[in-house]
PDB file of C-alpha atoms in Angstrom:
ATOM      1  CA  MET A  24     -10.434 -11.353   9.777  1.00 97.00           C
ATOM      2  CA  GLN A  25      -8.360 -14.506  10.147  1.00 98.00           C
ATOM      3  CA  THR A  26      -4.811 -14.467   8.783  1.00 98.00           C
ATOM      4  CA  TRP A  27      -2.815 -17.615   7.991  1.00 98.00           C
ATOM      5  CA  LEU A  28       0.914 -17.485   7.327  1.00 97.00           C
ATOM      6  CA  GLY A  29       1.419 -20.408   4.983  1.00 96.00           C
ATOM      7  CA  SER A  30      -1.111 -22.913   3.658  1.00 96.00           C
ATOM      8  CA  ARG A  31      -0.431 -25.384   6.471  1.00 95.00           C
ATOM      9  CA  ARG A  32      -1.922 -22.896   8.934  1.00 97.00           C
ATOM     10  CA  VAL A  33      -5.324 -22.896   7.227  1.00 97.00           C
ATOM     11  CA  PRO A  34      -7.875 -24.744   9.427  1.00 96.00           C
ATOM     12  CA  ARG A  35      -8.926 -28.109   8.076  1.00 93.00           C
ATOM     13  CA  ASP A  36     -12.577 -27.341   8.827  1.00 94.00           C
ATOM     14  CA  LEU A  37     -12.586 -24.127   6.762  1.00 95.00           C
ATOM     15  CA  PRO A  38     -15.936 -23.618   4.982  1.00 96.00           C
ATOM     16  CA  PRO A  39     -15.923 -23.674   1.161  1.00 96.00           C
ATOM     17  CA  ALA A  40     -14.279 -20.489  -0.057  1.00 98.00           C
ATOM     18  CA  ALA A  41     -14.589 -17.797  -2.702  1.00 98.00           C
ATOM     19  CA  VAL A  42     -10.974 -16.872  -3.419  1.00 98.00           C
ATOM     20  CA  THR A  43      -9.058 -14.119  -5.150  1.00 98.00           C
ATOM     21  CA  ILE A  44      -5.295 -14.132  -5.672  1.00 98.00           C
ATOM     22  CA  GLY A  45      -2.621 -11.501  -6.117  1.00 96.00           C
ATOM     23  CA  ALA A  46       0.122  -9.316  -4.681  1.00 96.00           C
ATOM     24  CA  PHE A  47      -2.533  -6.605  -4.147  1.00 97.00           C
ATOM     25  CA  ASP A  48       0.075  -3.908  -3.592  1.00 97.00           C
ATOM     26  CA  GLY A  49      -1.864  -0.751  -2.825  1.00 97.00           C
ATOM     27  CA  VAL A  50      -5.247  -2.523  -2.624  1.00 97.00           C
ATOM     28  CA  HIS A  51      -6.374   0.004  -5.239  1.00 96.00           C
ATOM     29  CA  ARG A  52      -9.763   0.439  -6.947  1.00 95.00           C
ATOM     30  CA  GLY A  53      -9.035  -2.357  -9.395  1.00 93.00           C
ATOM     31  CA  HIS A  54      -8.186  -4.749  -6.589  1.00 96.00           C
ATOM     32  CA  ARG A  55     -11.356  -3.734  -4.789  1.00 96.00           C
ATOM     33  CA  VAL A  56     -13.449  -4.987  -7.706  1.00 95.00           C
ATOM     34  CA  LEU A  57     -12.009  -8.459  -7.061  1.00 96.00           C
ATOM     35  CA  LEU A  58     -12.530  -8.159  -3.307  1.00 97.00           C
ATOM     36  CA  GLU A  59     -16.139  -7.088  -3.807  1.00 97.00           C
ATOM     37  CA  ARG A  60     -16.716 -10.038  -6.120  1.00 96.00           C
ATOM     38  CA  VAL A  61     -15.645 -12.655  -3.560  1.00 97.00           C
ATOM     39  CA  VAL A  62     -17.418 -10.857  -0.717  1.00 98.00           C
ATOM     40  CA  ALA A  63     -20.618 -10.994  -2.783  1.00 96.00           C
ATOM     41  CA  ASP A  64     -20.339 -14.793  -2.766  1.00 94.00           C
ATOM     42  CA  THR A  65     -21.135 -14.869   0.949  1.00 92.00           C
ATOM     43  CA  VAL A  66     -24.808 -15.013  -0.093  1.00 89.00           C
ATOM     44  CA  ARG A  67     -23.982 -18.479  -1.489  1.00 93.00           C
ATOM     45  CA  GLY A  68     -22.472 -19.531   1.831  1.00 95.00           C
ATOM     46  CA  LEU A  69     -18.878 -19.140   0.663  1.00 97.00           C
ATOM     47  CA  LEU A  70     -16.124 -17.662   2.810  1.00 98.00           C
ATOM     48  CA  PRO A  71     -14.428 -14.667   1.106  1.00 98.00           C
ATOM     49  CA  VAL A  72     -10.670 -15.327   1.118  1.00 98.00           C
ATOM     50  CA  VAL A  73      -7.620 -13.558  -0.302  1.00 98.00           C
ATOM     51  CA  VAL A  74      -4.373 -15.295  -1.234  1.00 98.00           C
ATOM     52  CA  THR A  75      -1.483 -12.851  -1.227  1.00 98.00           C
ATOM     53  CA  PHE A  76       2.311 -12.971  -1.052  1.00 98.00           C
ATOM     54  CA  ASP A  77       5.077 -11.587   1.123  1.00 97.00           C
ATOM     55  CA  PRO A  78       7.545 -10.397   0.030  1.00 97.00           C
ATOM     56  CA  HIS A  79       6.411  -9.087  -3.356  1.00 97.00           C
ATOM     57  CA  PRO A  80       7.116 -11.823  -5.956  1.00 96.00           C
ATOM     58  CA  MET A  81       9.407  -9.554  -7.986  1.00 96.00           C
ATOM     59  CA  ALA A  82      11.668  -9.120  -4.954  1.00 96.00           C
ATOM     60  CA  VAL A  83      12.486 -12.827  -5.325  1.00 96.00           C
ATOM     61  CA  ILE A  84      12.201 -13.372  -9.081  1.00 95.00           C
ATOM     62  CA  ARG A  85      13.907 -10.153 -10.250  1.00 94.00           C
ATOM     63  CA  PRO A  86      15.208  -8.234  -7.220  1.00 95.00           C
ATOM     64  CA  ASP A  87      17.063  -5.830  -9.519  1.00 94.00           C
ATOM     65  CA  VAL A  88      13.752  -4.512 -10.857  1.00 94.00           C
ATOM     66  CA  ALA A  89      11.516  -5.101  -7.822  1.00 96.00           C
ATOM     67  CA  PRO A  90       8.980  -2.260  -7.502  1.00 97.00           C
ATOM     68  CA  LEU A  91       8.796   0.184  -4.627  1.00 98.00           C
ATOM     69  CA  LEU A  92       5.852  -0.917  -2.506  1.00 98.00           C
ATOM     70  CA  LEU A  93       2.693   1.115  -1.991  1.00 98.00           C
ATOM     71  CA  THR A  94       1.617  -0.697   1.175  1.00 98.00           C
ATOM     72  CA  THR A  95       3.102  -2.625   4.045  1.00 97.00           C
ATOM     73  CA  LEU A  96       1.757  -6.121   4.674  1.00 97.00           C
ATOM     74  CA  GLU A  97       0.052  -4.854   7.823  1.00 97.00           C
ATOM     75  CA  HIS A  98      -1.717  -2.105   5.873  1.00 97.00           C
ATOM     76  CA  ARG A  99      -2.783  -4.548   3.160  1.00 98.00           C
ATOM     77  CA  LEU A 100      -4.320  -6.856   5.763  1.00 98.00           C
ATOM     78  CA  SER A 101      -6.176  -3.945   7.349  1.00 98.00           C
ATOM     79  CA  LEU A 102      -7.576  -2.916   3.959  1.00 98.00           C
ATOM     80  CA  PHE A 103      -8.675  -6.494   3.225  1.00 98.00           C
ATOM     81  CA  ALA A 104     -10.511  -6.645   6.541  1.00 98.00           C
ATOM     82  CA  GLY A 105     -12.165  -3.296   5.870  1.00 98.00           C
ATOM     83  CA  ALA A 106     -13.418  -4.615   2.518  1.00 98.00           C
ATOM     84  CA  GLY A 107     -15.195  -7.528   4.195  1.00 98.00           C
ATOM     85  CA  ILE A 108     -12.660 -10.299   3.596  1.00 98.00           C
ATOM     86  CA  ALA A 109     -12.993 -13.053   6.207  1.00 98.00           C
ATOM     87  CA  GLY A 110      -9.631 -14.772   5.764  1.00 98.00           C
ATOM     88  CA  THR A 111      -6.257 -14.004   4.171  1.00 98.00           C
ATOM     89  CA  LEU A 112      -3.666 -16.631   3.332  1.00 98.00           C
ATOM     90  CA  VAL A 113      -0.230 -15.002   3.227  1.00 98.00           C
ATOM     91  CA  LEU A 114       2.166 -17.191   1.278  1.00 98.00           C
ATOM     92  CA  PRO A 115       5.850 -16.509   1.961  1.00 97.00           C
ATOM     93  CA  PHE A 116       7.201 -15.980  -1.541  1.00 97.00           C
ATOM     94  CA  THR A 117      10.348 -18.076  -1.746  1.00 97.00           C
ATOM     95  CA  PRO A 118      12.366 -19.498  -4.645  1.00 97.00           C
ATOM     96  CA  GLU A 119      10.583 -22.793  -3.969  1.00 96.00           C
ATOM     97  CA  LEU A 120       7.172 -21.186  -4.390  1.00 97.00           C
ATOM     98  CA  ALA A 121       8.401 -19.377  -7.512  1.00 96.00           C
ATOM     99  CA  ALA A 122       9.352 -22.755  -8.990  1.00 97.00           C
ATOM    100  CA  GLN A 123       5.968 -24.335  -8.220  1.00 97.00           C
ATOM    101  CA  SER A 124       3.896 -25.243 -11.267  1.00 97.00           C
ATOM    102  CA  ALA A 125       0.518 -23.694 -11.919  1.00 97.00           C
ATOM    103  CA  GLU A 126      -1.077 -27.131 -11.617  1.00 98.00           C
ATOM    104  CA  ARG A 127       0.441 -27.784  -8.208  1.00 98.00           C
ATOM    105  CA  PHE A 128      -0.528 -24.328  -6.939  1.00 98.00           C
ATOM    106  CA  ALA A 129      -4.142 -24.883  -7.942  1.00 98.00           C
ATOM    107  CA  THR A 130      -4.195 -28.382  -6.457  1.00 98.00           C
ATOM    108  CA  ASP A 131      -2.372 -27.715  -3.189  1.00 97.00           C
ATOM    109  CA  VAL A 132      -3.480 -24.172  -2.359  1.00 98.00           C
ATOM    110  CA  LEU A 133      -6.765 -23.370  -4.071  1.00 98.00           C
ATOM    111  CA  SER A 134      -8.369 -26.788  -3.844  1.00 97.00           C
ATOM    112  CA  GLY A 135      -6.432 -28.550  -1.092  1.00 97.00           C
ATOM    113  CA  ALA A 136      -5.892 -25.862   1.550  1.00 97.00           C
ATOM    114  CA  LEU A 137      -8.835 -23.566   0.834  1.00 98.00           C
ATOM    115  CA  GLY A 138     -11.495 -25.795  -0.720  1.00 97.00           C
ATOM    116  CA  ALA A 139     -12.193 -23.083  -3.292  1.00 98.00           C
ATOM    117  CA  ARG A 140     -15.565 -23.133  -5.038  1.00 98.00           C
ATOM    118  CA  THR A 141     -15.022 -19.914  -6.999  1.00 98.00           C
ATOM    119  CA  VAL A 142     -11.810 -18.075  -7.905  1.00 98.00           C
ATOM    120  CA  ALA A 143     -11.995 -14.454  -9.080  1.00 97.00           C
ATOM    121  CA  VAL A 144      -9.078 -12.990 -11.061  1.00 97.00           C
ATOM    122  CA  GLY A 145      -8.392 -10.211 -13.551  1.00 94.00           C
ATOM    123  CA  ARG A 146      -8.090 -10.936 -17.271  1.00 91.00           C
ATOM    124  CA  ASN A 147      -4.297 -10.616 -17.228  1.00 91.00           C
ATOM    125  CA  PHE A 148      -3.819 -12.943 -14.259  1.00 95.00           C
ATOM    126  CA  ARG A 149      -0.753 -15.211 -14.471  1.00 95.00           C
ATOM    127  CA  PHE A 150       0.449 -17.826 -12.010  1.00 95.00           C
ATOM    128  CA  GLY A 151       2.859 -20.697 -11.552  1.00 95.00           C
ATOM    129  CA  HIS A 152       6.491 -21.152 -12.560  1.00 95.00           C
ATOM    130  CA  ARG A 153       7.598 -18.498 -15.070  1.00 92.00           C
ATOM    131  CA  ALA A 154       3.984 -17.232 -15.071  1.00 92.00           C
ATOM    132  CA  ALA A 155       3.068 -20.153 -17.315  1.00 93.00           C
ATOM    133  CA  GLY A 156      -0.544 -20.298 -16.085  1.00 95.00           C
ATOM    134  CA  ASP A 157      -3.242 -17.974 -17.393  1.00 96.00           C
ATOM    135  CA  VAL A 158      -7.005 -17.682 -16.981  1.00 97.00           C
ATOM    136  CA  VAL A 159      -7.595 -20.390 -19.596  1.00 97.00           C
ATOM    137  CA  LEU A 160      -5.452 -22.898 -17.717  1.00 98.00           C
ATOM    138  CA  LEU A 161      -6.986 -21.821 -14.406  1.00 98.00           C
ATOM    139  CA  ALA A 162     -10.467 -22.530 -15.788  1.00 98.00           C
ATOM    140  CA  GLU A 163      -9.352 -25.972 -17.016  1.00 98.00           C
ATOM    141  CA  LEU A 164      -7.905 -26.785 -13.601  1.00 98.00           C
ATOM    142  CA  GLY A 165     -11.066 -25.492 -11.964  1.00 98.00           C
ATOM    143  CA  ARG A 166     -13.179 -27.953 -13.920  1.00 98.00           C
ATOM    144  CA  GLU A 167     -10.932 -30.777 -12.697  1.00 98.00           C
ATOM    145  CA  LEU A 168     -10.716 -29.584  -9.094  1.00 98.00           C
ATOM    146  CA  GLY A 169     -14.281 -28.372  -8.545  1.00 97.00           C
ATOM    147  CA  PHE A 170     -14.113 -24.583  -8.661  1.00 98.00           C
ATOM    148  CA  ASP A 171     -15.514 -21.990 -11.068  1.00 97.00           C
ATOM    149  CA  VAL A 172     -13.334 -19.184 -12.406  1.00 97.00           C
ATOM    150  CA  ASP A 173     -14.730 -15.665 -12.512  1.00 96.00           C
ATOM    151  CA  VAL A 174     -12.686 -13.454 -14.877  1.00 95.00           C
ATOM    152  CA  VAL A 175     -13.244  -9.843 -13.843  1.00 92.00           C
ATOM    153  CA  ASP A 176     -12.754  -6.520 -15.660  1.00 87.00           C
ATOM    154  CA  LEU A 177     -10.982  -4.232 -13.209  1.00 81.00           C
ATOM    155  CA  ALA A 178     -11.753  -0.563 -12.604  1.00 73.00           C
ATOM    156  CA  PRO A 179     -10.586   1.938 -15.258  1.00 74.00           C
ATOM    157  CA  LEU A 180      -7.783   4.362 -14.413  1.00 66.00           C
ATOM    158  CA  GLY A 181     -10.081   7.337 -14.838  1.00 62.00           C
ATOM    159  CA  GLU A 182     -13.488   8.353 -16.155  1.00 57.00           C
ATOM    160  CA  GLY A 183     -13.711   7.288 -19.772  1.00 52.00           C
ATOM    161  CA  ALA A 184     -10.248   5.665 -19.674  1.00 54.00           C
ATOM    162  CA  ALA A 185      -9.623   2.359 -21.395  1.00 51.00           C
ATOM    163  CA  THR A 186      -6.644   1.489 -19.175  1.00 70.00           C
ATOM    164  CA  GLU A 187      -7.270  -0.331 -15.909  1.00 82.00           C
ATOM    165  CA  VAL A 188      -5.953   0.914 -12.590  1.00 89.00           C
ATOM    166  CA  SER A 189      -2.579  -0.631 -11.838  1.00 93.00           C
ATOM    167  CA  SER A 190      -0.027  -0.501  -9.042  1.00 96.00           C
ATOM    168  CA  THR A 191       2.602   0.447 -11.637  1.00 95.00           C
ATOM    169  CA  ALA A 192       0.639   3.510 -12.737  1.00 94.00           C
ATOM    170  CA  ILE A 193       0.077   4.566  -9.130  1.00 97.00           C
ATOM    171  CA  ARG A 194       3.797   4.288  -8.391  1.00 98.00           C
ATOM    172  CA  ARG A 195       4.448   6.716 -11.248  1.00 97.00           C
ATOM    173  CA  MET A 196       1.896   9.147  -9.808  1.00 97.00           C
ATOM    174  CA  VAL A 197       3.481   8.967  -6.359  1.00 98.00           C
ATOM    175  CA  ALA A 198       7.016   9.388  -7.722  1.00 97.00           C
ATOM    176  CA  GLY A 199       5.870  12.459  -9.649  1.00 97.00           C
ATOM    177  CA  GLY A 200       4.264  13.971  -6.556  1.00 97.00           C
ATOM    178  CA  ASP A 201       0.726  13.676  -7.921  1.00 98.00           C
ATOM    179  CA  VAL A 202      -0.696  12.287  -4.707  1.00 98.00           C
ATOM    180  CA  GLU A 203      -4.184  13.510  -5.606  1.00 98.00           C
ATOM    181  CA  ALA A 204      -4.284  11.289  -8.704  1.00 96.00           C
ATOM    182  CA  ALA A 205      -2.844   8.450  -6.628  1.00 97.00           C
ATOM    183  CA  ALA A 206      -5.597   8.915  -4.054  1.00 97.00           C
ATOM    184  CA  ARG A 207      -8.263   8.689  -6.755  1.00 96.00           C
ATOM    185  CA  ALA A 208      -6.773   5.433  -8.038  1.00 95.00           C
ATOM    186  CA  LEU A 209      -6.330   4.028  -4.536  1.00 97.00           C
ATOM    187  CA  ALA A 210      -9.705   5.277  -3.241  1.00 95.00           C
ATOM    188  CA  ARG A 211      -7.748   6.620  -0.248  1.00 97.00           C
ATOM    189  CA  PRO A 212      -4.661   8.758   0.375  1.00 98.00           C
ATOM    190  CA  HIS A 213      -1.262   7.202  -0.306  1.00 98.00           C
ATOM    191  CA  ARG A 214       0.367   6.330   3.029  1.00 98.00           C
ATOM    192  CA  VAL A 215       3.968   6.016   4.139  1.00 98.00           C
ATOM    193  CA  SER A 216       4.934   4.628   7.542  1.00 97.00           C
ATOM    194  CA  GLY A 217       8.101   4.547   9.578  1.00 97.00           C
ATOM    195  CA  GLN A 218       9.652   5.038  12.964  1.00 97.00           C
ATOM    196  CA  VAL A 219      10.035   8.616  14.177  1.00 96.00           C
ATOM    197  CA  VAL A 220      13.735   9.268  14.753  1.00 94.00           C
ATOM    198  CA  HIS A 221      15.828  12.218  15.869  1.00 88.00           C
ATOM    199  CA  GLY A 222      17.008  14.559  13.139  1.00 74.00           C
ATOM    200  CA  ASP A 223      18.939  17.805  13.438  1.00 68.00           C
ATOM    201  CA  HIS A 224      16.039  19.549  15.278  1.00 62.00           C
ATOM    202  CA  ARG A 225      16.305  22.499  12.874  1.00 63.00           C
ATOM    203  CA  GLY A 226      12.536  22.638  12.430  1.00 57.00           C
ATOM    204  CA  ARG A 227      12.009  23.204  16.141  1.00 63.00           C
ATOM    205  CA  GLU A 228      14.613  25.994  16.100  1.00 58.00           C
ATOM    206  CA  LEU A 229      12.677  27.665  13.271  1.00 65.00           C
ATOM    207  CA  GLY A 230       9.352  27.356  15.103  1.00 63.00           C
ATOM    208  CA  PHE A 231       8.092  24.366  13.099  1.00 79.00           C
ATOM    209  CA  PRO A 232       8.896  21.173  15.027  1.00 88.00           C
ATOM    210  CA  THR A 233       8.667  18.088  12.835  1.00 89.00           C
ATOM    211  CA  ALA A 234       8.432  14.319  13.163  1.00 92.00           C
ATOM    212  CA  ASN A 235      11.276  12.809  11.122  1.00 94.00           C
ATOM    213  CA  VAL A 236       9.654   9.666   9.714  1.00 97.00           C
ATOM    214  CA  ALA A 237      12.255   7.062   8.727  1.00 96.00           C
ATOM    215  CA  VAL A 238      10.475   5.218   5.908  1.00 96.00           C
ATOM    216  CA  PRO A 239      12.141   1.817   5.371  1.00 96.00           C
ATOM    217  CA  PRO A 240      13.887   1.246   2.034  1.00 94.00           C
ATOM    218  CA  GLY A 241      11.734  -0.301  -0.666  1.00 96.00           C
ATOM    219  CA  TYR A 242       8.594   1.789  -0.159  1.00 97.00           C
ATOM    220  CA  ALA A 243       7.185   4.425  -2.511  1.00 98.00           C
ATOM    221  CA  VAL A 244       7.721   7.941  -1.142  1.00 98.00           C
ATOM    222  CA  PRO A 245       6.254  10.933  -3.003  1.00 98.00           C
ATOM    223  CA  GLY A 246       8.573  13.088  -5.087  1.00 97.00           C
ATOM    224  CA  ASP A 247      10.382  15.989  -3.443  1.00 95.00           C
ATOM    225  CA  GLY A 248       8.118  18.807  -2.336  1.00 96.00           C
ATOM    226  CA  VAL A 249       5.807  20.043   0.399  1.00 97.00           C
ATOM    227  CA  TYR A 250       2.461  18.351   0.973  1.00 98.00           C
ATOM    228  CA  ALA A 251      -0.744  18.647   2.963  1.00 98.00           C
ATOM    229  CA  ALA A 252      -1.225  15.377   4.831  1.00 98.00           C
ATOM    230  CA  TRP A 253      -2.625  13.660   7.883  1.00 98.00           C
ATOM    231  CA  LEU A 254      -0.282  12.382  10.596  1.00 98.00           C
ATOM    232  CA  ARG A 255      -0.739   9.929  13.448  1.00 97.00           C
ATOM    233  CA  GLY A 256       1.483   8.070  15.883  1.00 96.00           C
ATOM    234  CA  SER A 257       1.138   4.445  16.917  1.00 96.00           C
ATOM    235  CA  ASP A 258       0.435   5.351  20.551  1.00 95.00           C
ATOM    236  CA  GLU A 259      -2.811   7.126  19.529  1.00 94.00           C
ATOM    237  CA  PRO A 260      -3.990   5.333  16.380  1.00 94.00           C
ATOM    238  CA  GLY A 261      -7.362   7.063  16.513  1.00 94.00           C
ATOM    239  CA  ARG A 262      -5.907  10.597  16.558  1.00 94.00           C
ATOM    240  CA  TRP A 263      -5.003  12.151  13.200  1.00 96.00           C
ATOM    241  CA  TRP A 264      -3.286  15.548  13.038  1.00 96.00           C
ATOM    242  CA  PRO A 265      -3.402  17.884  10.025  1.00 97.00           C
ATOM    243  CA  ALA A 266       0.175  18.318   8.841  1.00 97.00           C
ATOM    244  CA  ALA A 267       2.489  20.095   6.429  1.00 96.00           C
ATOM    245  CA  VAL A 268       5.038  17.551   5.228  1.00 97.00           C
ATOM    246  CA  SER A 269       8.396  18.171   3.579  1.00 95.00           C
ATOM    247  CA  VAL A 270       9.879  15.419   1.413  1.00 96.00           C
ATOM    248  CA  GLY A 271      13.417  15.946   0.177  1.00 91.00           C
ATOM    249  CA  THR A 272      16.946  16.947   1.083  1.00 82.00           C
ATOM    250  CA  ASN A 273      16.405  20.447   2.582  1.00 76.00           C
ATOM    251  CA  PRO A 274      18.568  22.158  -0.068  1.00 67.00           C
ATOM    252  CA  THR A 275      18.648  25.468   1.843  1.00 62.00           C
ATOM    253  CA  PHE A 276      20.921  23.797   4.405  1.00 61.00           C
ATOM    254  CA  GLY A 277      23.113  21.841   2.002  1.00 62.00           C
ATOM    255  CA  ALA A 278      23.037  18.247   0.809  1.00 64.00           C
ATOM    256  CA  LEU A 279      21.242  16.249   3.501  1.00 66.00           C
ATOM    257  CA  PRO A 280      19.802  12.712   3.322  1.00 79.00           C
ATOM    258  CA  ARG A 281      16.323  12.557   1.799  1.00 86.00           C
ATOM    259  CA  ARG A 282      13.729  12.809   4.560  1.00 92.00           C
ATOM    260  CA  VAL A 283      10.022  12.800   5.297  1.00 96.00           C
ATOM    261  CA  GLU A 284       9.450  15.524   7.913  1.00 94.00           C
ATOM    262  CA  ALA A 285       5.909  16.123   9.154  1.00 95.00           C
ATOM    263  CA  HIS A 286       4.877  19.253  11.052  1.00 95.00           C
ATOM    264  CA  ALA A 287       1.648  18.715  13.007  1.00 95.00           C
ATOM    265  CA  ILE A 288      -0.370  21.883  12.515  1.00 94.00           C
ATOM    266  CA  ASP A 289      -1.586  23.527  15.720  1.00 84.00           C
ATOM    267  CA  ALA A 290      -0.002  20.891  17.983  1.00 85.00           C
ATOM    268  CA  PRO A 291       1.288  22.933  20.949  1.00 68.00           C
ATOM    269  CA  GLY A 292       5.069  22.615  21.012  1.00 73.00           C
ATOM    270  CA  GLY A 293       4.936  19.825  18.442  1.00 77.00           C
ATOM    271  CA  LEU A 294       4.241  16.134  18.985  1.00 86.00           C
ATOM    272  CA  ASP A 295       6.511  13.800  20.929  1.00 90.00           C
ATOM    273  CA  LEU A 296       6.393  10.814  18.602  1.00 94.00           C
ATOM    274  CA  TYR A 297       9.994   9.629  19.036  1.00 93.00           C
ATOM    275  CA  GLY A 298      10.235   5.858  18.832  1.00 96.00           C
ATOM    276  CA  GLN A 299       6.657   5.483  17.620  1.00 97.00           C
ATOM    277  CA  ILE A 300       5.598   4.254  14.190  1.00 97.00           C
ATOM    278  CA  ALA A 301       4.015   7.180  12.379  1.00 98.00           C
ATOM    279  CA  ASP A 302       1.629   7.037   9.433  1.00 98.00           C
ATOM    280  CA  VAL A 303       1.545   9.910   6.941  1.00 98.00           C
ATOM    281  CA  ASP A 304      -1.436  10.043   4.553  1.00 98.00           C
ATOM    282  CA  PHE A 305      -0.644  12.400   1.653  1.00 98.00           C
ATOM    283  CA  VAL A 306      -3.575  14.546   0.470  1.00 98.00           C
ATOM    284  CA  ALA A 307      -2.189  17.211  -1.894  1.00 98.00           C
ATOM    285  CA  ARG A 308       1.105  18.655  -3.131  1.00 98.00           C
ATOM    286  CA  ILE A 309       1.511  22.296  -2.137  1.00 97.00           C
ATOM    287  CA  ARG A 310       4.742  23.135  -3.956  1.00 93.00           C
ATOM    288  CA  GLY A 311       8.051  21.798  -5.161  1.00 90.00           C
ATOM    289  CA  MET A 312      11.294  21.780  -3.198  1.00 84.00           C
ATOM    290  CA  VAL A 313      13.106  25.150  -3.284  1.00 80.00           C
ATOM    291  CA  ARG A 314      16.540  26.318  -2.165  1.00 77.00           C
ATOM    292  CA  PHE A 315      16.063  29.603  -0.291  1.00 69.00           C
ATOM    293  CA  ALA A 316      18.656  32.362   0.064  1.00 64.00           C
ATOM    294  CA  GLY A 317      18.466  32.244   3.840  1.00 69.00           C
ATOM    295  CA  VAL A 318      16.441  31.428   6.932  1.00 72.00           C
ATOM    296  CA  GLU A 319      14.046  34.403   6.798  1.00 77.00           C
ATOM    297  CA  PRO A 320      12.525  33.663   3.369  1.00 78.00           C
ATOM    298  CA  LEU A 321      12.360  29.978   4.302  1.00 78.00           C
ATOM    299  CA  VAL A 322      10.422  30.702   7.501  1.00 80.00           C
ATOM    300  CA  ALA A 323       8.060  33.024   5.622  1.00 86.00           C
ATOM    301  CA  GLN A 324       7.406  30.237   3.098  1.00 85.00           C
ATOM    302  CA  MET A 325       6.850  27.705   5.887  1.00 87.00           C
ATOM    303  CA  HIS A 326       4.160  29.936   7.388  1.00 90.00           C
ATOM    304  CA  ASP A 327       2.492  30.043   3.976  1.00 93.00           C
ATOM    305  CA  ASP A 328       2.830  26.263   3.570  1.00 94.00           C
ATOM    306  CA  VAL A 329       1.059  25.722   6.884  1.00 94.00           C
ATOM    307  CA  ARG A 330      -1.702  28.129   5.896  1.00 95.00           C
ATOM    308  CA  VAL A 331      -2.258  26.321   2.579  1.00 96.00           C
ATOM    309  CA  ALA A 332      -2.098  22.890   4.185  1.00 97.00           C
ATOM    310  CA  ARG A 333      -4.659  23.905   6.801  1.00 96.00           C
ATOM    311  CA  ALA A 334      -6.988  25.154   4.064  1.00 96.00           C
ATOM    312  CA  VAL A 335      -6.561  21.984   1.976  1.00 97.00           C
ATOM    313  CA  LEU A 336      -7.316  19.805   4.973  1.00 97.00           C
ATOM    314  CA  GLY A 337     -10.380  21.830   5.949  1.00 91.00           C
ATOM    315  CA  GLY A 338      -8.899  23.479   9.014  1.00 65.00           C
TER     316      GLY A 338
END
C-alpha cells in the first residue's frame, strides 16, 4: 500500500480513485464496511483509497475532550493494507485544515489530488469547517466535480442491534475491561503498544517476570484487572507469546503508577524485551484488581491467573 503524507505527495498520474474518508480510529467492523465498498470498486478500474487524519481531529478542535485512541497511526495503516486498500492519504490535521470549507476540501482533496470517481461515507458523515458539510452537500459537490457519493449503512453493534458500531462505544468497552465485546466490535483483539521499560523487577522476584509496557498517554488501556493476551516484541514481529497481563497500580505493594505488565507464559526466564516496542493484544478479562494480604496469597493467585490465561488462549 502506498502512503502519502499530505495531498501534495499524491502522484499526479494516480489512476481514478474510489475514496472513503474518516478518522477510522480502531478500524472497526463499521469502518470495514466502507473499506470493503471502495475495494469492490477495483472491478471498475478504480484505485481504492482512504483519506484519514493525524492527529485525531478532536485533539485539535477540542483537545479538552479528545478521545483516547484505539489505534496508532502505524496500526491503522497496517489494517488498511490488510483490507485491500491500495493508497492512504494521511492529512496532518492542523487548525488550517480545521478551518477549511467543505467545498474546498472536496475540490482540492477529493477531486484535485485524488481524482475521485466515487466517495463512500456513512450516513452521519460530516466534513469541513465546523462540520458544516453533510452527505447531501457532498452529493451536490460530487455532481459538480465528477464523483458519485455512496452512502453506506455501517455494521450494527451486535446481532439484532439497531445501533451501529462506533469508536466511542468500543472505548467504553475497553475502559470497562470488556475486551471480549471490544474484540467482537473490532473484529480483532484490542491492542496497546509501547516501549518495554525497567520497572521494580518485583515480578521476577516472585517467579513471574514481566514486560513493563509503557503505553504513551492518549491511548485506550483496558480497565484495571488481569487479562489473557498475546504479546510480541518488535525484534520478532512474527512471534506471539501467550501472556497473563496485569493492568493497574499493584495495590498489594502500595500506590504505584498505573502499569501494563505482561508475563509471557512458558518463556524460560522471561523475555528480554527491554527497549523494544511491544504489542499486547487483549483476549479476555480473567479477574479484577485485588489487594492481597501478603506475598503468598498473591503468588498463589498469579499461578491461577497463568493457568486460566493458558486455557483461554488454547495452551
